[in-house]
Every structure is written in C-alpha cells, then in structure tokens.
mmCIF file of C-alpha atoms and ligand atoms in Angstrom:
data_model
loop_
_atom_site.group_PDB
_atom_site.id
_atom_site.type_symbol
_atom_site.label_atom_id
_atom_site.label_comp_id
_atom_site.label_asym_id
_atom_site.label_seq_id
_atom_site.Cartn_x
_atom_site.Cartn_y
_atom_site.Cartn_z
ATOM 1 C CA MET B 1 53.680 118.024 89.701
ATOM 2 C CA HIS B 2 55.700 114.810 89.976
ATOM 3 C CA ALA B 3 58.501 114.040 92.433
ATOM 4 C CA VAL B 4 60.567 111.152 93.821
ATOM 5 C CA VAL B 5 58.970 110.415 97.191
ATOM 6 C CA TYR B 6 60.691 108.312 99.876
ATOM 7 C CA HIS B 7 58.379 105.695 101.392
ATOM 8 C CA GLY B 8 60.741 104.090 103.931
ATOM 9 C CA PRO B 9 63.755 101.816 103.427
ATOM 10 C CA GLY B 10 63.918 100.376 99.911
ATOM 11 C CA ARG B 11 60.794 102.199 98.717
ATOM 12 C CA LYS B 12 60.452 105.271 96.533
ATOM 13 C CA SER B 13 58.222 106.308 93.665
ATOM 14 C CA TRP B 14 57.861 109.035 91.029
ATOM 15 C CA GLU B 15 54.396 110.237 91.886
ATOM 16 C CA GLU B 16 51.944 113.123 91.803
ATOM 17 C CA VAL B 17 52.409 115.565 94.728
ATOM 18 C CA PRO B 18 51.288 119.154 95.374
ATOM 19 C CA LYS B 19 53.428 121.765 93.654
ATOM 20 C CA PRO B 20 55.452 123.750 96.243
ATOM 21 C CA SER B 21 54.675 127.387 96.922
ATOM 22 C CA ILE B 22 56.375 130.253 98.770
ATOM 23 C CA GLN B 23 56.044 129.655 102.540
ATOM 24 C CA ASP B 24 58.555 132.154 103.953
ATOM 25 C CA ASP B 25 59.482 135.488 102.438
ATOM 26 C CA THR B 26 63.074 134.281 101.886
ATOM 27 C CA ASP B 27 61.927 131.304 99.736
ATOM 28 C CA ALA B 28 62.117 130.835 96.003
ATOM 29 C CA VAL B 29 60.296 128.231 93.956
ATOM 30 C CA VAL B 30 62.546 126.874 91.220
ATOM 31 C CA LYS B 31 61.502 124.857 88.163
ATOM 32 C CA VAL B 32 63.961 121.967 87.957
ATOM 33 C CA ASP B 33 65.717 121.765 84.584
ATOM 34 C CA SER B 34 68.429 119.211 85.458
ATOM 35 C CA VAL B 35 68.957 117.061 88.503
ATOM 36 C CA THR B 36 71.225 114.240 89.567
ATOM 37 C CA ILE B 37 71.366 111.404 92.100
ATOM 38 C CA CYS B 38 73.954 111.259 94.899
ATOM 39 C CA GLY B 39 75.395 108.306 96.820
ATOM 40 C CA THR B 40 73.745 109.841 99.873
ATOM 41 C CA ASP B 41 70.315 109.234 98.279
ATOM 42 C CA LEU B 42 71.207 105.534 98.150
ATOM 43 C CA HIS B 43 72.153 105.652 101.860
ATOM 44 C CA ILE B 44 68.751 107.237 102.620
ATOM 45 C CA LEU B 45 66.993 104.527 100.621
ATOM 46 C CA LYS B 46 68.819 101.842 102.600
ATOM 47 C CA GLY B 47 67.397 103.425 105.771
ATOM 48 C CA ASP B 48 70.855 104.618 106.955
ATOM 49 C CA VAL B 49 69.640 108.190 107.518
ATOM 50 C CA PRO B 50 66.746 107.934 110.007
ATOM 51 C CA ALA B 51 66.265 111.735 110.019
ATOM 52 C CA VAL B 52 64.703 111.353 106.572
ATOM 53 C CA THR B 53 61.110 110.333 107.114
ATOM 54 C CA GLU B 54 58.437 108.829 104.885
ATOM 55 C CA GLY B 55 56.883 111.257 102.436
ATOM 56 C CA ARG B 56 60.057 113.282 101.930
ATOM 57 C CA ILE B 57 60.925 114.332 98.372
ATOM 58 C CA LEU B 58 64.544 113.259 97.798
ATOM 59 C CA GLY B 59 67.438 115.061 96.086
ATOM 60 C CA HIS B 60 69.841 117.872 96.889
ATOM 61 C CA GLU B 61 71.402 118.776 93.545
ATOM 62 C CA ALA B 62 69.690 120.764 90.768
ATOM 63 C CA VAL B 63 69.935 123.430 88.117
ATOM 64 C CA GLY B 64 66.732 125.287 87.378
ATOM 65 C CA THR B 65 64.840 128.432 86.515
ATOM 66 C CA VAL B 66 63.387 130.669 89.224
ATOM 67 C CA GLU B 67 59.603 130.660 88.998
ATOM 68 C CA SER B 68 58.654 132.862 91.955
ATOM 69 C CA VAL B 69 60.366 134.551 94.904
ATOM 70 C CA GLY B 70 59.244 135.693 98.350
ATOM 71 C CA SER B 71 59.170 139.388 99.248
ATOM 72 C CA GLY B 72 62.454 139.120 101.225
ATOM 73 C CA VAL B 73 64.533 137.665 98.366
ATOM 74 C CA LYS B 74 66.946 140.334 97.126
ATOM 75 C CA ASN B 75 69.207 138.729 94.534
ATOM 76 C CA LEU B 76 66.864 136.597 92.426
ATOM 77 C CA SER B 77 64.063 137.254 89.971
ATOM 78 C CA PRO B 78 61.683 134.973 88.101
ATOM 79 C CA GLY B 79 63.366 133.654 84.961
ATOM 80 C CA ASP B 80 66.899 133.545 86.471
ATOM 81 C CA ARG B 81 68.871 130.370 85.781
ATOM 82 C CA VAL B 82 70.355 129.109 89.057
ATOM 83 C CA LEU B 83 72.312 126.346 90.693
ATOM 84 C CA VAL B 84 70.440 125.028 93.731
ATOM 85 C CA SER B 85 73.058 124.188 96.315
ATOM 86 C CA CYS B 86 72.821 121.090 98.505
ATOM 87 C CA ILE B 87 72.937 123.196 101.710
ATOM 88 C CA THR B 88 70.375 125.886 102.523
ATOM 89 C CA ALA B 89 71.524 128.506 105.016
ATOM 90 C CA CYS B 90 70.241 131.785 106.476
ATOM 91 C CA GLY B 91 73.379 133.711 105.485
ATOM 92 C CA SER B 92 73.409 135.935 108.553
ATOM 93 C CA CYS B 93 73.939 133.873 111.724
ATOM 94 C CA ARG B 94 77.313 133.503 113.445
ATOM 95 C CA PHE B 95 78.253 130.366 111.501
ATOM 96 C CA CYS B 96 76.969 131.613 108.134
ATOM 97 C CA ARG B 97 79.101 134.769 108.572
ATOM 98 C CA GLU B 98 82.097 132.394 108.861
ATOM 99 C CA ALA B 99 80.903 130.615 105.673
ATOM 100 C CA ARG B 100 80.154 127.557 107.809
ATOM 101 C CA TYR B 101 76.766 127.240 106.103
ATOM 102 C CA GLY B 102 76.308 123.584 107.009
ATOM 103 C CA GLN B 103 76.168 124.596 110.694
ATOM 104 C CA CYS B 104 73.661 127.447 110.182
ATOM 105 C CA LEU B 105 71.927 128.521 113.418
ATOM 106 C CA GLY B 106 69.332 130.699 111.701
ATOM 107 C CA GLY B 107 66.895 127.970 110.771
ATOM 108 C CA GLY B 108 68.884 126.595 107.797
ATOM 109 C CA GLY B 109 71.856 124.249 107.710
ATOM 110 C CA TRP B 110 69.557 121.774 106.010
ATOM 111 C CA ILE B 111 70.534 119.527 103.237
ATOM 112 C CA LEU B 112 67.660 119.571 100.749
ATOM 113 C CA GLY B 113 65.964 116.193 100.508
ATOM 114 C CA HIS B 114 66.644 115.503 104.214
ATOM 115 C CA LEU B 115 64.623 117.685 106.582
ATOM 116 C CA VAL B 116 63.020 119.710 103.792
ATOM 117 C CA ASP B 117 61.735 118.485 100.444
ATOM 118 C CA GLY B 118 64.382 118.114 97.764
ATOM 119 C CA THR B 119 65.140 118.585 94.110
ATOM 120 C CA GLN B 120 64.132 115.279 92.492
ATOM 121 C CA ALA B 121 60.907 116.889 91.358
ATOM 122 C CA GLU B 122 59.504 119.180 88.715
ATOM 123 C CA TYR B 123 59.625 122.128 91.152
ATOM 124 C CA VAL B 124 61.465 122.718 94.429
ATOM 125 C CA ARG B 125 60.981 125.259 97.203
ATOM 126 C CA VAL B 126 64.403 126.629 98.135
ATOM 127 C CA PRO B 127 64.490 128.170 101.630
ATOM 128 C CA PHE B 128 66.844 131.157 102.142
ATOM 129 C CA ALA B 129 67.115 131.438 98.379
ATOM 130 C CA ASP B 130 69.640 134.290 98.407
ATOM 131 C CA THR B 131 72.337 132.133 100.047
ATOM 132 C CA SER B 132 71.183 128.768 98.754
ATOM 133 C CA THR B 133 71.315 129.442 95.013
ATOM 134 C CA PHE B 134 74.059 130.687 92.706
ATOM 135 C CA ALA B 135 73.680 132.592 89.445
ATOM 136 C CA ILE B 136 75.092 130.643 86.509
ATOM 137 C CA PRO B 137 77.695 132.349 84.337
ATOM 138 C CA ALA B 138 77.214 132.389 80.558
ATOM 139 C CA GLY B 139 78.904 129.660 78.555
ATOM 140 C CA VAL B 140 78.626 126.788 81.019
ATOM 141 C CA THR B 141 76.195 123.929 80.578
ATOM 142 C CA ASP B 142 73.584 122.764 83.080
ATOM 143 C CA GLU B 143 75.427 119.452 83.382
ATOM 144 C CA GLU B 144 78.708 121.049 84.357
ATOM 145 C CA VAL B 145 77.073 123.348 86.873
ATOM 146 C CA LEU B 146 75.072 120.489 88.355
ATOM 147 C CA MET B 147 78.375 118.927 89.463
ATOM 148 C CA LEU B 148 78.813 121.962 91.756
ATOM 149 C CA ALA B 149 75.642 121.363 93.775
ATOM 150 C CA ASP B 150 77.490 118.847 95.966
ATOM 151 C CA ILE B 151 80.389 116.795 94.618
ATOM 152 C CA GLY B 152 82.513 119.700 93.287
ATOM 153 C CA PRO B 153 82.611 121.755 96.498
ATOM 154 C CA THR B 154 82.774 118.606 98.652
ATOM 155 C CA GLY B 155 85.941 117.316 96.979
ATOM 156 C CA TYR B 156 87.443 120.798 96.833
ATOM 157 C CA GLU B 157 86.587 122.122 100.310
ATOM 158 C CA VAL B 158 86.600 119.026 102.492
ATOM 159 C CA GLY B 159 89.361 117.214 100.565
ATOM 160 C CA VAL B 160 91.695 119.666 98.832
ATOM 161 C CA LEU B 161 91.396 122.897 100.855
ATOM 162 C CA ASN B 162 91.118 121.190 104.260
ATOM 163 C CA GLY B 163 94.097 119.055 103.205
ATOM 164 C CA HIS B 164 96.125 122.189 102.310
ATOM 165 C CA VAL B 165 97.319 120.753 99.007
ATOM 166 C CA ARG B 166 100.322 122.740 97.758
ATOM 167 C CA PRO B 167 102.447 122.792 94.596
ATOM 168 C CA GLY B 168 104.842 119.854 94.491
ATOM 169 C CA ASP B 169 102.824 117.739 96.938
ATOM 170 C CA VAL B 170 102.206 114.043 96.615
ATOM 171 C CA VAL B 171 98.464 113.630 97.183
ATOM 172 C CA ALA B 172 96.913 110.210 97.825
ATOM 173 C CA VAL B 173 93.162 109.981 97.185
ATOM 174 C CA VAL B 174 91.574 106.834 98.610
ATOM 175 C CA GLY B 175 88.277 106.118 96.821
ATOM 176 C CA ALA B 176 87.706 107.176 93.215
ATOM 177 C CA GLY B 177 83.937 107.598 93.194
ATOM 178 C CA PRO B 178 82.467 110.979 92.170
ATOM 179 C CA ILE B 179 83.792 112.607 95.370
ATOM 180 C CA GLY B 180 87.296 111.170 95.038
ATOM 181 C CA LEU B 181 87.385 112.099 91.328
ATOM 182 C CA SER B 182 86.320 115.642 92.125
ATOM 183 C CA SER B 183 89.078 115.748 94.802
ATOM 184 C CA ILE B 184 91.599 114.628 92.182
ATOM 185 C CA MET B 185 90.492 117.391 89.794
ATOM 186 C CA GLY B 186 90.564 119.949 92.620
ATOM 187 C CA ALA B 187 94.038 118.844 93.735
ATOM 188 C CA LYS B 188 95.364 119.169 90.163
ATOM 189 C CA LEU B 189 94.568 122.910 90.287
ATOM 190 C CA PHE B 190 97.477 123.264 92.752
ATOM 191 C CA SER B 191 100.153 121.603 90.550
ATOM 192 C CA PRO B 192 100.935 118.652 92.788
ATOM 193 C CA ALA B 193 103.945 116.486 91.847
ATOM 194 C CA HIS B 194 101.808 113.319 91.832
ATOM 195 C CA VAL B 195 98.199 112.463 92.530
ATOM 196 C CA VAL B 196 97.844 108.798 93.464
ATOM 197 C CA ALA B 197 94.331 107.337 93.192
ATOM 198 C CA ILE B 198 93.575 104.208 95.212
ATOM 199 C CA ASP B 199 90.438 102.117 94.677
ATOM 200 C CA LEU B 200 89.331 98.494 94.373
ATOM 201 C CA ALA B 201 87.424 98.862 91.079
ATOM 202 C CA GLU B 202 89.304 98.958 87.789
ATOM 203 C CA SER B 203 86.602 101.123 86.123
ATOM 204 C CA ARG B 204 86.934 103.766 88.844
ATOM 205 C CA LEU B 205 90.733 103.755 88.441
ATOM 206 C CA GLU B 206 90.292 104.230 84.683
ATOM 207 C CA ALA B 207 88.097 107.240 85.455
ATOM 208 C CA ALA B 208 90.747 108.517 87.887
ATOM 209 C CA LYS B 209 93.332 108.386 85.092
ATOM 210 C CA ARG B 210 90.978 110.230 82.735
ATOM 211 C CA VAL B 211 90.469 113.092 85.205
ATOM 212 C CA GLY B 212 94.182 113.486 85.881
ATOM 213 C CA ALA B 213 95.505 110.964 88.441
ATOM 214 C CA ASP B 214 99.191 110.370 87.706
ATOM 215 C CA VAL B 215 99.387 106.978 89.383
ATOM 216 C CA VAL B 216 96.580 104.508 90.127
ATOM 217 C CA VAL B 217 96.682 101.647 92.598
ATOM 218 C CA ASN B 218 94.231 98.769 92.685
ATOM 219 C CA ALA B 219 94.326 97.962 96.391
ATOM 220 C CA THR B 220 92.849 94.499 95.818
ATOM 221 C CA HIS B 221 96.248 93.344 94.566
ATOM 222 C CA ASP B 222 98.751 96.197 95.013
ATOM 223 C CA ASP B 223 100.160 97.790 98.148
ATOM 224 C CA ALA B 224 99.281 101.502 98.163
ATOM 225 C CA LEU B 225 101.737 102.231 101.003
ATOM 226 C CA GLU B 226 104.605 100.789 98.991
ATOM 227 C CA VAL B 227 103.633 102.840 95.907
ATOM 228 C CA VAL B 228 103.301 106.087 97.882
ATOM 229 C CA ARG B 229 106.560 105.507 99.762
ATOM 230 C CA GLY B 230 108.265 104.787 96.433
ATOM 231 C CA LEU B 231 107.252 108.264 95.215
ATOM 232 C CA THR B 232 108.294 110.081 98.421
ATOM 233 C CA ASP B 233 111.711 108.718 99.472
ATOM 234 C CA GLY B 234 109.918 106.476 101.905
ATOM 235 C CA LEU B 235 108.260 109.393 103.758
ATOM 236 C CA GLY B 236 104.588 109.121 102.779
ATOM 237 C CA ALA B 237 102.019 111.411 101.111
ATOM 238 C CA ASP B 238 101.883 115.121 101.952
ATOM 239 C CA VAL B 239 98.094 114.861 101.911
ATOM 240 C CA ALA B 240 95.872 111.763 102.102
ATOM 241 C CA ILE B 241 92.212 112.315 101.189
ATOM 242 C CA GLU B 242 89.705 109.757 102.459
ATOM 243 C CA ALA B 243 86.785 109.545 100.018
ATOM 244 C CA VAL B 244 85.186 106.202 100.910
ATOM 245 C CA GLY B 245 83.731 106.400 104.436
ATOM 246 C CA VAL B 246 84.751 103.086 106.030
ATOM 247 C CA PRO B 247 87.103 102.633 109.022
ATOM 248 C CA GLY B 248 89.749 100.738 107.020
ATOM 249 C CA THR B 249 90.319 103.517 104.489
ATOM 250 C CA PHE B 250 90.552 106.182 107.195
ATOM 251 C CA GLU B 251 93.183 104.077 108.959
ATOM 252 C CA GLN B 252 94.913 103.559 105.601
ATOM 253 C CA CYS B 253 95.079 107.340 105.074
ATOM 254 C CA ALA B 254 96.645 107.752 108.529
ATOM 255 C CA ALA B 255 99.301 105.212 107.518
ATOM 256 C CA LEU B 256 99.868 106.779 104.063
ATOM 257 C CA VAL B 257 100.551 110.324 105.294
ATOM 258 C CA ARG B 258 104.086 111.632 105.952
ATOM 259 C CA PRO B 259 105.215 113.254 109.210
ATOM 260 C CA GLY B 260 103.761 116.773 109.240
ATOM 261 C CA GLY B 261 101.199 115.878 106.565
ATOM 262 C CA THR B 262 97.404 116.053 106.594
ATOM 263 C CA VAL B 263 94.662 113.443 106.458
ATOM 264 C CA ALA B 264 91.544 115.115 105.027
ATOM 265 C CA ASN B 265 88.567 112.917 105.773
ATOM 266 C CA VAL B 266 85.653 113.441 103.369
ATOM 267 C CA GLY B 267 83.869 110.095 103.697
ATOM 268 C CA VAL B 268 80.711 109.867 105.783
ATOM 269 C CA HIS B 269 81.368 107.131 108.330
ATOM 270 C CA GLY B 270 78.562 104.915 109.556
ATOM 271 C CA LYS B 271 80.892 103.187 112.032
ATOM 272 C CA PRO B 272 83.669 104.456 114.328
ATOM 273 C CA ALA B 273 87.200 104.372 112.914
ATOM 274 C CA THR B 274 90.297 103.878 115.056
ATOM 275 C CA LEU B 275 92.402 106.982 115.573
ATOM 276 C CA HIS B 276 95.959 105.876 116.359
ATOM 277 C CA LEU B 277 96.944 108.923 118.392
ATOM 278 C CA GLU B 278 99.855 106.972 119.863
ATOM 279 C CA ASP B 279 101.421 107.131 116.381
ATOM 280 C CA LEU B 280 99.911 110.297 114.899
ATOM 281 C CA TRP B 281 100.932 112.776 117.634
ATOM 282 C CA ILE B 282 104.630 112.130 117.357
ATOM 283 C CA ARG B 283 104.468 112.297 113.558
ATOM 284 C CA ASP B 284 102.806 115.772 113.697
ATOM 285 C CA VAL B 285 99.888 114.567 111.570
ATOM 286 C CA THR B 286 96.907 116.903 111.125
ATOM 287 C CA ILE B 287 93.466 115.323 110.742
ATOM 288 C CA THR B 288 90.608 117.328 109.239
ATOM 289 C CA THR B 289 87.002 116.446 108.521
ATOM 290 C CA GLY B 290 83.749 118.195 107.810
ATOM 291 C CA LEU B 291 80.474 118.644 106.014
ATOM 292 C CA VAL B 292 80.546 120.542 102.736
ATOM 293 C CA ASP B 293 79.623 124.216 103.211
ATOM 294 C CA THR B 294 79.547 125.256 99.508
ATOM 295 C CA TYR B 295 81.537 128.453 100.274
ATOM 296 C CA SER B 296 83.810 127.583 97.332
ATOM 297 C CA THR B 297 81.007 127.390 94.758
ATOM 298 C CA PRO B 298 81.600 130.904 93.300
ATOM 299 C CA THR B 299 85.295 130.034 92.809
ATOM 300 C CA LEU B 300 84.426 126.734 91.165
ATOM 301 C CA LEU B 301 81.885 128.437 88.875
ATOM 302 C CA ARG B 302 84.654 130.769 87.663
ATOM 303 C CA LEU B 303 86.955 127.797 87.101
ATOM 304 C CA LEU B 304 84.253 126.069 85.025
ATOM 305 C CA ALA B 305 83.602 129.202 82.990
ATOM 306 C CA SER B 306 87.327 129.709 82.323
ATOM 307 C CA ARG B 307 87.750 126.037 81.381
ATOM 308 C CA GLN B 308 90.281 125.347 84.146
ATOM 309 C CA LEU B 309 88.009 122.658 85.570
ATOM 310 C CA ASP B 310 85.996 120.055 83.664
ATOM 311 C CA LEU B 311 83.624 118.424 86.134
ATOM 312 C CA GLY B 312 81.131 117.740 83.324
ATOM 313 C CA GLN B 313 83.218 114.741 82.292
ATOM 314 C CA LEU B 314 81.846 112.874 85.327
ATOM 315 C CA VAL B 315 78.418 112.579 83.663
ATOM 316 C CA THR B 316 78.111 109.056 82.273
ATOM 317 C CA HIS B 317 74.342 108.607 81.802
ATOM 318 C CA ARG B 318 71.493 110.888 80.743
ATOM 319 C CA PHE B 319 67.731 110.491 81.195
ATOM 320 C CA GLY B 320 64.526 112.460 80.909
ATOM 321 C CA LEU B 321 63.189 113.978 84.150
ATOM 322 C CA GLY B 322 60.470 111.354 84.509
ATOM 323 C CA ASP B 323 62.887 108.406 84.253
ATOM 324 C CA PHE B 324 63.997 108.349 87.891
ATOM 325 C CA MET B 325 63.310 104.673 88.526
ATOM 326 C CA GLN B 326 65.586 103.663 85.639
ATOM 327 C CA ALA B 327 68.212 106.272 86.550
ATOM 328 C CA TYR B 328 68.329 105.049 90.171
ATOM 329 C CA GLU B 329 68.745 101.485 88.904
ATOM 330 C CA VAL B 330 71.700 102.481 86.723
ATOM 331 C CA PHE B 331 73.305 104.601 89.462
ATOM 332 C CA ALA B 332 72.861 101.974 92.190
ATOM 333 C CA ASN B 333 74.482 99.295 90.008
ATOM 334 C CA ALA B 334 77.616 101.260 89.192
ATOM 335 C CA ALA B 335 79.800 98.143 89.283
ATOM 336 C CA ASP B 336 77.933 96.823 86.196
ATOM 337 C CA THR B 337 76.885 100.063 84.522
ATOM 338 C CA GLN B 338 80.113 101.998 85.284
ATOM 339 C CA ALA B 339 77.955 104.967 86.225
ATOM 340 C CA LEU B 340 79.618 107.968 87.850
ATOM 341 C CA LYS B 341 76.978 110.707 87.695
ATOM 342 C CA VAL B 342 73.565 110.305 86.053
ATOM 343 C CA VAL B 343 71.734 113.426 84.908
ATOM 344 C CA LEU B 344 67.970 113.746 84.450
ATOM 345 C CA SER B 345 66.905 116.664 82.377
ATOM 346 C CA ALA B 346 63.507 118.214 81.707
ATOM 347 C CA ARG B 347 64.710 119.135 78.236
ATOM 348 C CA SER B 348 65.700 115.664 77.001
HETATM 349 P P1 LIG M 401 81.104 106.013 95.942
HETATM 350 O O1 LIG M 401 80.538 104.907 96.749
HETATM 351 O O2 LIG M 401 80.585 106.285 94.571
HETATM 352 O O3 LIG M 401 82.677 105.827 95.803
HETATM 353 C C1 LIG M 401 83.463 105.231 96.772
HETATM 354 C C2 LIG M 401 84.650 104.558 96.072
HETATM 355 O O4 LIG M 401 85.445 103.936 97.067
HETATM 356 C C3 LIG M 401 84.219 103.465 95.068
HETATM 357 O O5 LIG M 401 84.832 103.702 93.819
HETATM 358 C C4 LIG M 401 84.729 102.172 95.731
HETATM 359 O O6 LIG M 401 85.158 101.215 94.778
HETATM 360 C C5 LIG M 401 85.892 102.694 96.567
HETATM 361 N N1 LIG M 401 86.257 101.841 97.697
HETATM 362 C C6 LIG M 401 85.429 101.126 98.495
HETATM 363 N N2 LIG M 401 86.165 100.476 99.437
HETATM 364 C C7 LIG M 401 87.463 100.798 99.212
HETATM 365 C C8 LIG M 401 88.697 100.420 99.826
HETATM 366 N N3 LIG M 401 88.729 99.594 100.860
HETATM 367 N N4 LIG M 401 89.843 100.926 99.314
HETATM 368 C C9 LIG M 401 89.825 101.779 98.255
HETATM 369 N N5 LIG M 401 88.683 102.151 97.625
HETATM 370 C C10 LIG M 401 87.516 101.665 98.101
HETATM 371 O O7 LIG M 401 80.950 107.313 96.884
HETATM 372 P P2 LIG M 401 81.071 108.876 96.537
HETATM 373 O O8 LIG M 401 79.743 109.375 96.088
HETATM 374 O O9 LIG M 401 82.278 109.142 95.729
HETATM 375 O O10 LIG M 401 81.267 109.442 98.029
HETATM 376 C C11 LIG M 401 82.456 109.123 98.783
HETATM 377 C C12 LIG M 401 82.216 109.432 100.256
HETATM 378 O O11 LIG M 401 82.038 110.855 100.441
HETATM 379 C C13 LIG M 401 80.961 108.778 100.838
HETATM 380 O O12 LIG M 401 81.251 108.318 102.147
HETATM 381 C C14 LIG M 401 79.972 109.940 100.879
HETATM 382 O O13 LIG M 401 78.955 109.733 101.839
HETATM 383 C C15 LIG M 401 80.923 111.062 101.273
HETATM 384 N N6 LIG M 401 80.403 112.436 101.116
HETATM 385 C C16 LIG M 401 80.824 113.348 102.041
HETATM 386 C C17 LIG M 401 80.375 114.654 101.987
HETATM 387 C C18 LIG M 401 80.829 115.640 103.017
HETATM 388 O O14 LIG M 401 80.218 116.730 103.105
HETATM 389 N N7 LIG M 401 81.848 115.358 103.803
HETATM 390 C C19 LIG M 401 79.502 115.065 100.966
HETATM 391 C C20 LIG M 401 79.111 114.111 99.999
HETATM 392 C C21 LIG M 401 79.570 112.800 100.087
HETATM 393 ZN ZN1 LIG M 402 72.933 130.739 109.215
#
C-alpha cells in the first residue's frame, strides 16, 4: 500500500510501505476512505515533535471501513464504517474509566501518527479498536464525521466544556483556525450572548463570521480588550478560549476574562507563557488546559446527525487519496490558499 512517511524535518513522501496487519488481539485494520491533515502534522514536519521518528506514517484523523479485527475486538466487524479517533486508548485503566483517554495507562494514550503509524495511508492499524473507533450514524457524510477525529472534540472539550460556557455568556475565542472555529461552533450550542472571534487574518475572521461569531476583531489594528469590555459593562469575557498556542495570546486571554471567569487554554505551547498569578488570584480566574480525550465524540456525532452542528463547512479543499504532496502544499500555505481543512478521499 501507499502512505505518507516522515523522513525527518522537512521531508515526507507518499511511498510504498507494507500493508499493516493485526498485531494484538484488540487491533483492527481499517481501509482509509477519507483523511485530513492537521496543524500538528505541520509541527511534526518542522521537527517540533522529536518523539516522532523517521519512518513514521503520519496522520491521526480518518474515516474508513473495517477490513479485519483481532479476536479480542467486541464491537466491530469487517465492513463497518468507522471514525478513527486521534487518540487510541485501552478503555479499562484508571484514567480511561474517567474518560481521560489521552492519559491512558494501559498501553494506549497514543496519538496515531506519533508513536504508532497513522492514518495518512491506504490502510491503518488501529490499536484498542473498541475504544479508538466510533460507529458512524446514517445520514452523515464522511467529511462531516472526519471533523470529529480531532478538531471537533478538541474545540468542544478543551475549549467549550473546560471553559464552562453557559447561556448568556460572552465568549472570546482567540485564534480562528480550525480549532478556534470548532470552539465557536461548540460555544454556540450553549446560546451565548456574544461570541467574539479574535485573529490577525481577515480570511479567518470571515470564516469565523460564517460559522457563527457575532463579533470579529482583527487584532492587527483593533483592540480586542476594548471590544470585549464594550460588550460586558467593562467587566471582561465570561470565558476566553486560547486557540493559537503562543505566550502572547494566552496572556491576552488572561487579560480578557472577567473576575470569576475562565481561561480555557487549547493551544499547544512550544514556549512558556507568563502566568500573572499576582493578578489572577484576586480576580478569582480559573485556568484550564488539556489534551483532547475524545470523550465527547458520541455527543458530537448525535449533533451532526440531528443537524445541530455543521462542522463539514470547515472543508475548503478536496483531493484524491494519492495527492498528499499537493494537499500538504495547499494546507501549509493557508494564508494564500485560505485553506481550513483539506480532505483526501479514496473515492474521488
Ligand atoms: P492554526 O494555526 O490553523 O490557527 C491559529 C490561528 O491563530 C490562525 O488563524 C492565526 O491567524 C491566528 N493567530 C496567530 N497569532 C495570533 C495572535 N497573536 N492573535 C490572534 N490570532 C492569532 O491552528 P489550529 O489548527 O486551529 O490549532 C490551534 C491550536 O490548537 C494549535 O496550537 C494546535 O496545536 C492546538 N491543538 C490543541 C489540541 C489539544 O488537544 N489541546 C488538539 C489539536 C490542536
Ligand atoms: Zn487506558
């Protein structure tokens, strides 16, 4: 089969590799029907994630058809259409029983495409297949479901639920990339008074408006603090969601939030950010952060099926499964191409 293989910083290729097979009795082998590229894949390719070593097949988001299952797999059969989740987890250890799948102690807790081979391939071996795949309800498209492999649950769990968004809240979302946009859509499910999207790129702010942001702020020339204070009698946002991953935007979220509010950090930070405890403690500010666990995926699947959530609108570009080099080029140059999510499909 063919797969996208990482060959060290800046180097990858779509090349012939051995087709995966069942190694453990809890594995499934899934034929990849649709797959996408994540910002994290670009970080890996820059060499920012040293845990990913040469020879690794990239990718942690896919929709596919089960080809074979190990003898210990209870919930899946060949022919089933499934979402392959970004996190694989044993499902039975102390942390998995708390739905903290990302911290699995039972030999999982892996993000596919990091320490195990990933989904940017014609076939993928999914460890712990019972907890690492989700059955797809009728009436939803592969593209929509694909948005739940990572960005949907990330925005919803780490942004919206950790942030405790409630009806009537003013929610500031800093960063309107796929994760920030999915946080905006997730926040809208709770009937906030205003969602304010803050970014530096006009095209991303346009996308934020399309997915439901009530107010957009281009922080290159407008003052987000002034806008948020103007909407909140000078108090600040009830919830500030950080969806960029640089120190400045974390510190901005801490400044944007009202006394008693929550900063929900979603961004992956490569550098330390300053935590102004001398200010935050007396303002009763709660700070949350975390890795996506995908415990919300069944809820989000129901919301897709009932048309309460339209994550499919984030797909801007479509390719055939073999066109990874071109798709990476388009995705990595989002400023020019205005790409949000690119989908590669075996059927196109
Ligand atoms: P992205 O790079 O596509 O989007 C980031 C957005 O932030 C861009 O639109 C950019 O214009 C904007 N931005 C950059 N600097 C800014 C600034 N100073 N002020 C306002 N906006 C600014 O990234 P993404 O794919 O949407 O991911 C967002 C973050 O979420 C990344 O750090 C990613 O690694 C992280 N992430 C976290 C998890 C998790 O489990 N916690 C999972 C997936 C991704
Ligand atoms: Zn576990």
